[in-house]
Coordinates of C-alpha atoms in Angstrom, one line a residue:
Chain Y
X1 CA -14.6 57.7 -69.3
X2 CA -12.1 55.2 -70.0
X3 CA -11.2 57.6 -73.1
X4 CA -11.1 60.2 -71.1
X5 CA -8.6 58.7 -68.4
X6 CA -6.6 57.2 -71.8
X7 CA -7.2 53.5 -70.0
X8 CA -7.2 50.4 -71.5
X9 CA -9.6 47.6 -71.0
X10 CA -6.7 45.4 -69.3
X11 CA -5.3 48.5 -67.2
X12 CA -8.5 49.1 -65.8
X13 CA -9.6 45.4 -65.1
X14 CA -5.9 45.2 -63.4
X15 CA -6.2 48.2 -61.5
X16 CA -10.3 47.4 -60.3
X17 CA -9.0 43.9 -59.7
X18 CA -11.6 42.4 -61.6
X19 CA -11.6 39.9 -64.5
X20 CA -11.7 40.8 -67.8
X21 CA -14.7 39.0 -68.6
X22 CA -16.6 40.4 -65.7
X23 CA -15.8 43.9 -67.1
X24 CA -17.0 43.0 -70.6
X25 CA -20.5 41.4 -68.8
X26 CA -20.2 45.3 -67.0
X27 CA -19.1 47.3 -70.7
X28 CA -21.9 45.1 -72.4
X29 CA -24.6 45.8 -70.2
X30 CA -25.3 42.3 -69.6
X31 CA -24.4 42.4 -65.9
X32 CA -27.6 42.1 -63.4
X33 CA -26.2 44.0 -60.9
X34 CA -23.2 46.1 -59.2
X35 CA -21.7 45.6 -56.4
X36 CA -21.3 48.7 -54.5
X37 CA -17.3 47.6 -54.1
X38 CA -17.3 47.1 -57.4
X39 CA -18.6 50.3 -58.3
X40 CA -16.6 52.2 -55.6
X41 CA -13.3 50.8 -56.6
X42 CA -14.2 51.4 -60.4
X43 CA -14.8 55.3 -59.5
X44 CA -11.7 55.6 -57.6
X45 CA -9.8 54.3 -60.0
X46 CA -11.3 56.2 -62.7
X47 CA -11.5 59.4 -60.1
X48 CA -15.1 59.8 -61.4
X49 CA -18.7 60.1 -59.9
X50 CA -20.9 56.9 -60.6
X51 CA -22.9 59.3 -62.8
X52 CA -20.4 59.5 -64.9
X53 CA -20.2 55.8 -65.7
X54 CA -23.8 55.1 -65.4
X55 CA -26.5 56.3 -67.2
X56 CA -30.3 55.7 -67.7
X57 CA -31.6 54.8 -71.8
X58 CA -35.4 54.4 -71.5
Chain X
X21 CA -12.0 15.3 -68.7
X22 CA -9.6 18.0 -66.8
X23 CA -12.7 19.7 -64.7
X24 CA -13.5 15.9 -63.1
X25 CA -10.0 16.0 -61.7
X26 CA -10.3 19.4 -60.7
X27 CA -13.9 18.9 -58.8
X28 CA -13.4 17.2 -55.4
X29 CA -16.6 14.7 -56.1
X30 CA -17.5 13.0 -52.9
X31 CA -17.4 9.2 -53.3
X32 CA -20.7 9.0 -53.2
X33 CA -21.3 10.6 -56.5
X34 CA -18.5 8.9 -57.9
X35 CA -20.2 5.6 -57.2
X36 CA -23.4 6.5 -58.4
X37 CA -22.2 8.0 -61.5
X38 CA -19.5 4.5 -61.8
X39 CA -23.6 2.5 -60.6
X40 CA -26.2 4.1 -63.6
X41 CA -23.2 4.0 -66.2
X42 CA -23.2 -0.1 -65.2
X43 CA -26.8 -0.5 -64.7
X44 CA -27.3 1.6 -68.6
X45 CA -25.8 -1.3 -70.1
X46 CA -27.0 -3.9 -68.1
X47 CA -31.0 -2.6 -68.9
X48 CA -30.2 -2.5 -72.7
X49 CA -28.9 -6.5 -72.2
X50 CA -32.0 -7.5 -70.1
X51 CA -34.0 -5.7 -72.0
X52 CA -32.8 -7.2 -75.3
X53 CA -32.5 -10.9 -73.2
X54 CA -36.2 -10.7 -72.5
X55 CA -37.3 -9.2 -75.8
X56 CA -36.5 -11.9 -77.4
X57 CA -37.7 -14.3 -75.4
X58 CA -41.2 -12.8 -75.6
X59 CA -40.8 -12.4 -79.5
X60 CA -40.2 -16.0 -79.7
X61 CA -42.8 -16.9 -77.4
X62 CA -45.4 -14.5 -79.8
X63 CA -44.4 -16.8 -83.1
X64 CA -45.8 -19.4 -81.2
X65 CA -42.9 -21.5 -80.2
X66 CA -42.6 -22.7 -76.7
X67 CA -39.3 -22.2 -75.0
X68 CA -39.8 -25.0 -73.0
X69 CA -39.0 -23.1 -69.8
X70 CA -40.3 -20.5 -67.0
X71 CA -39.0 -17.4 -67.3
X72 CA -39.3 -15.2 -64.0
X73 CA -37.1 -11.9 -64.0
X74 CA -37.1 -10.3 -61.1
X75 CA -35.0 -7.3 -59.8
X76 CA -32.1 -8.3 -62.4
X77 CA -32.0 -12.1 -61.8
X78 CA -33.0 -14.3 -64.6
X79 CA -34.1 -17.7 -63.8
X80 CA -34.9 -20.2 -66.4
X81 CA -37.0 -23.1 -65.1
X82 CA -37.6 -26.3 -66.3
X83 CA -41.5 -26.8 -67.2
X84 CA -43.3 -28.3 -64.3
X85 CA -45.5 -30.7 -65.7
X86 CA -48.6 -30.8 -64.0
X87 CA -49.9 -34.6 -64.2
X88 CA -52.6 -34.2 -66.9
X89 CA -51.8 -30.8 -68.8
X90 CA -48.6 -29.2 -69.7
X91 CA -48.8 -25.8 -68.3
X92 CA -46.3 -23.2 -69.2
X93 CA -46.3 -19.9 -67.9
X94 CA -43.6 -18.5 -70.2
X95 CA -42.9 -15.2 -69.7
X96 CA -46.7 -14.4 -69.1
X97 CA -47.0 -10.9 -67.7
X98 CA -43.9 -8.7 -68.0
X99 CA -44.0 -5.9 -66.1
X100 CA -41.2 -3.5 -65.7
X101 CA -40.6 -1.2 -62.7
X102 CA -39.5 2.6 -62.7
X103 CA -35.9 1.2 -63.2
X104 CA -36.0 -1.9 -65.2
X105 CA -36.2 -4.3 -63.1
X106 CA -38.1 -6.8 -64.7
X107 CA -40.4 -8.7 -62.7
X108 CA -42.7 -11.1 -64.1
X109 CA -45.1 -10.1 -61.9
X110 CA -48.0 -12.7 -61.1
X111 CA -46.7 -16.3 -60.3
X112 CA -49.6 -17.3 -61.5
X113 CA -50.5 -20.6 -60.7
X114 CA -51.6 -23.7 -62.4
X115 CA -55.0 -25.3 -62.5
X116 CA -54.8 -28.1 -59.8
X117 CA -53.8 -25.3 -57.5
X118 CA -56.8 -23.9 -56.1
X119 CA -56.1 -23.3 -52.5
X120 CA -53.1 -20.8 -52.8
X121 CA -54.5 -17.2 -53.2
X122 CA -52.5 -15.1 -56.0
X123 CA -52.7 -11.6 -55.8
X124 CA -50.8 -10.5 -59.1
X125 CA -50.3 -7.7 -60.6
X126 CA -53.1 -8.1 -62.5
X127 CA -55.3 -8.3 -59.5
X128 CA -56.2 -11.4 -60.0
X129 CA -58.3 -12.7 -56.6
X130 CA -58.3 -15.7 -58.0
X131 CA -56.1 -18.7 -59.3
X132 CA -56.5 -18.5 -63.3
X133 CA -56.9 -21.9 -65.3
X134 CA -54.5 -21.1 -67.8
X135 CA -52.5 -18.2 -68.7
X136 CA -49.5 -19.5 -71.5
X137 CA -48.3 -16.6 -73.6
X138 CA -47.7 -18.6 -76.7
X139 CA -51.5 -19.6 -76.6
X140 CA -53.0 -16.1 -76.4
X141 CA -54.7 -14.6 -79.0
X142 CA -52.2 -12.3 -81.6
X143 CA -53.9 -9.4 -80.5
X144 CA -53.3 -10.2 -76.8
X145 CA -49.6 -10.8 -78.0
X146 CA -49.5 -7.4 -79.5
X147 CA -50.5 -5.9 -76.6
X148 CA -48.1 -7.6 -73.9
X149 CA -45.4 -6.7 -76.7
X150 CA -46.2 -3.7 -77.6
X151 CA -46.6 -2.8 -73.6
X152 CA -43.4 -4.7 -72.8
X153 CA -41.3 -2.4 -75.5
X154 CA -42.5 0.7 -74.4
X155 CA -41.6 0.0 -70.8
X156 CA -37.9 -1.0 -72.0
X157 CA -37.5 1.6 -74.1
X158 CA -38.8 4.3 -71.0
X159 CA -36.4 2.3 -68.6
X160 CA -33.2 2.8 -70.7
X161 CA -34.6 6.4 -71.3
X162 CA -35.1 7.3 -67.4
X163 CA -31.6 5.8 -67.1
X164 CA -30.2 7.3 -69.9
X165 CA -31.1 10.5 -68.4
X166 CA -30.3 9.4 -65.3
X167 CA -26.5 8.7 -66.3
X168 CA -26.9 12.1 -68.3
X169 CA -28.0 14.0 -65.2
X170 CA -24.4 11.8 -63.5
X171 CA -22.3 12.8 -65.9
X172 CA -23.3 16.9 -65.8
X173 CA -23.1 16.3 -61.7
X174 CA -19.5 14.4 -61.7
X175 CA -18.2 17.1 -64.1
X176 CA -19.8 20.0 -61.6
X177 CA -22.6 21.5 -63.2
X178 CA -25.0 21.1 -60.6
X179 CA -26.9 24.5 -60.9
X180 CA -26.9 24.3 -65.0
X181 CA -30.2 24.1 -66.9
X182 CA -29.4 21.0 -69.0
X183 CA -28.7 19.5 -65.5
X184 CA -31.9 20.2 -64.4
X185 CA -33.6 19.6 -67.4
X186 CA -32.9 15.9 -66.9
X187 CA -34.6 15.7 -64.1
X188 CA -37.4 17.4 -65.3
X189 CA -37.3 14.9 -68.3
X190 CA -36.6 12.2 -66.2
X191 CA -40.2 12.9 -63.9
X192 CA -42.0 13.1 -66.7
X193 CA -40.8 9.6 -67.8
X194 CA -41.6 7.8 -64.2
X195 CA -45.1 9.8 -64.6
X196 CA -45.2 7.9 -68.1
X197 CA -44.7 4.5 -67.0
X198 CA -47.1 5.0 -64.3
X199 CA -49.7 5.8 -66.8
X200 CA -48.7 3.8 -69.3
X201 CA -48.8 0.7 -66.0
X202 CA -52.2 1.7 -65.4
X203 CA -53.9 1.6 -68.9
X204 CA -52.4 -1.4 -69.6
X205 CA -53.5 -3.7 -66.5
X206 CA -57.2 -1.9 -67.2
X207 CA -56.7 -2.9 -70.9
X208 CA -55.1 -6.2 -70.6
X209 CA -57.3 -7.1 -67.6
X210 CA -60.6 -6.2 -69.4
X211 CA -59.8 -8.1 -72.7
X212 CA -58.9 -11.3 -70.6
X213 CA -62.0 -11.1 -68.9
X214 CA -63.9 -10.6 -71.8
X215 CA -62.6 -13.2 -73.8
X216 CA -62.5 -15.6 -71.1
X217 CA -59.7 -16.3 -71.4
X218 CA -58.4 -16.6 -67.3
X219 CA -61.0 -18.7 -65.9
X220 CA -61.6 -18.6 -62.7
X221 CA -61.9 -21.2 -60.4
X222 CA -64.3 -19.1 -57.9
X223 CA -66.8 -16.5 -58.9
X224 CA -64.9 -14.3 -62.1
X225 CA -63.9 -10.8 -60.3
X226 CA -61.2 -8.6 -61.5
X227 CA -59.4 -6.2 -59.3
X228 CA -57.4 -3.5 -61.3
X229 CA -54.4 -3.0 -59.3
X230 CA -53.2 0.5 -59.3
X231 CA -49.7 0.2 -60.0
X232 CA -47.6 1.4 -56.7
X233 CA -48.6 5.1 -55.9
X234 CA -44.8 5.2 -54.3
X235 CA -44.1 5.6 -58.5
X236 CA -46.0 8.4 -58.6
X237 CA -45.5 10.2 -55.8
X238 CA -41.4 9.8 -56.6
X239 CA -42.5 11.5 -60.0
X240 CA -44.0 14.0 -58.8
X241 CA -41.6 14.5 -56.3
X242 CA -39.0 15.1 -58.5
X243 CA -41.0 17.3 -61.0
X244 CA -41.4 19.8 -57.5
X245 CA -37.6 19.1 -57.3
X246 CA -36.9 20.1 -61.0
X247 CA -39.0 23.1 -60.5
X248 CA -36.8 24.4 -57.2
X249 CA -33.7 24.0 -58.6
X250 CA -35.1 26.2 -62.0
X251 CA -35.2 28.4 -59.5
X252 CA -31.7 28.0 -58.1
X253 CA -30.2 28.1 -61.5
X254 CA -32.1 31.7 -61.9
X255 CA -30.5 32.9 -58.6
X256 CA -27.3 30.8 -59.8
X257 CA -27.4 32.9 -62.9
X258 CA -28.0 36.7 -61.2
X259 CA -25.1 36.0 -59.1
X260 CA -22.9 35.2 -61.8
X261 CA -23.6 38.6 -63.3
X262 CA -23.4 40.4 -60.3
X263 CA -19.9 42.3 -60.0

């Protein structure tokens, strides 16, 4: 998605208004869970669904 | 150094922190002090003197010299306490002194003849050694950790594993000297009466003192303690990856 938007790491951390290392817990999928402002402001700034940033792996 | 200045420590931890760094040291010197008074008294010599620790306050006494026999209580039963205080624990005392009831540590209901550690038996020596090393050496332990546990806390790492681990380690180390208390009165108590060697002035009985519960029960205490705050560092954890 990022690649889509032609974002950076820092623009999007900037624009979210969350840490850089927070996003690498998120991009690494070490985080335990999301807040829902988290995820809201992510989607808005990436005009995107939560689908399209989520996805399952069984 | 920089995140101590940063953290707004109330002066409470601050003095504990400044108290188990002081009392670290001071164990290790006690501890040392009355090893080697003990290991002097085990060669055989006679130091002359009375040694009673108690709660950090060393007094050396002059031998009283009880009108026929010289008896020396020298260091006789060193018992340590969860935090190394050093008592010597049963004022045992002399012969002539029948009417004053002593209830020592070693349960003693009765006044014992003699009791000199230089006189005992090697093997009695190596216990009372052996037994007084291993509650040093778990003293300065429990306060090593103790300082350890400090020095995470004054720095702010209350909700860290290797803070809590301390604790952890640090109930398992009171449990130890409880244990370790109450084998060695059973043991000590049994080969003395065995032997002979405290004679009683009324009928021979030997009460096994169990060492204070109030050890225990802070163990155990802390062990629930340790196991709460595991908890606290899980939740600590999950909220630090929440985002």
């Amino acid at each position: 998605m990022l690649a889509k938007r032609k974002m950076s790491l820092t623009e999007l951390s900037e624009r979210v208004g969350i840490t850089m290392s927070n996003l690498s817990i998120l991009k690494k999928g070490k985080a335990k869970a999301i807040r829902f402002s988290t995820l809201e402001s992510i989607c808005r700034v990436l005009d995107c669904q939560p689908a399209d940033i989520l996805e399952y792996k069984d | 150094m920089n995140t101590v200045t940063k953290i707004n420590n109330p002066s409470s931890i601050k003095l504990l922190y400044f108290i188990t760094r002081i009392f670290f040291w001071l164990s290790i010197l006690f501890s040392g002090l009355i090893l080697s008074f003990l290991i002097y008294g085990a060669f055989g010599y006679d130091i002359g003197a009375r040694v009673s620790i108690s709660s950090g306050d060393i007094i050396i006494q002059e031998t009283i010299d009880y009108s026929e026999e010289l008896i020396l209580v020298v260091a006789d039963n060193v018992a340590t306490d969860s935090f190394a205080n050093i008592i010597n624990v049963p004022d045992f005392s002399p012969v002539m002194d029948n009417t004053s009831k002593n209830f020592g540590k070693l349960g003693m209901s009765k006044s014992p003849e003699y009791l000199v550690f230089y006189q005992l038996p090697i093997s009695s020596k190596l216990i009372v050694l052996t037994y007084v090393l291993l509650m040093m050496s778990l003293a300065i332990l429990s306060i090593w950790y103790c300082r350890k546990f400090m020095q995470l806390i004054i720095v702010g790492n209350y909700f860290q594993k290797e803070t809590i681990k301390n604790i952890k380690l640090l109930s398992y180390l009171i449990l130890l000297v409880w244990v370790v208390n109450f084998l060695y009165e059973i043991i000590i108590s049994s080969i003395w009466n065995k032997n002979g060697m405290i004679k009683f002035l009324d009928e021979p009985s030997i009460i096994v003192d169990v060492p204070s519960v109030s050890l225990l029960i802070f163990a155990l205490v802390l062990w629930v303690l340790s196991h709460v705050f595991m908890h606290g560092v899980e939740l600590k954890e999950e909220n630090n990856l929440t985002i």
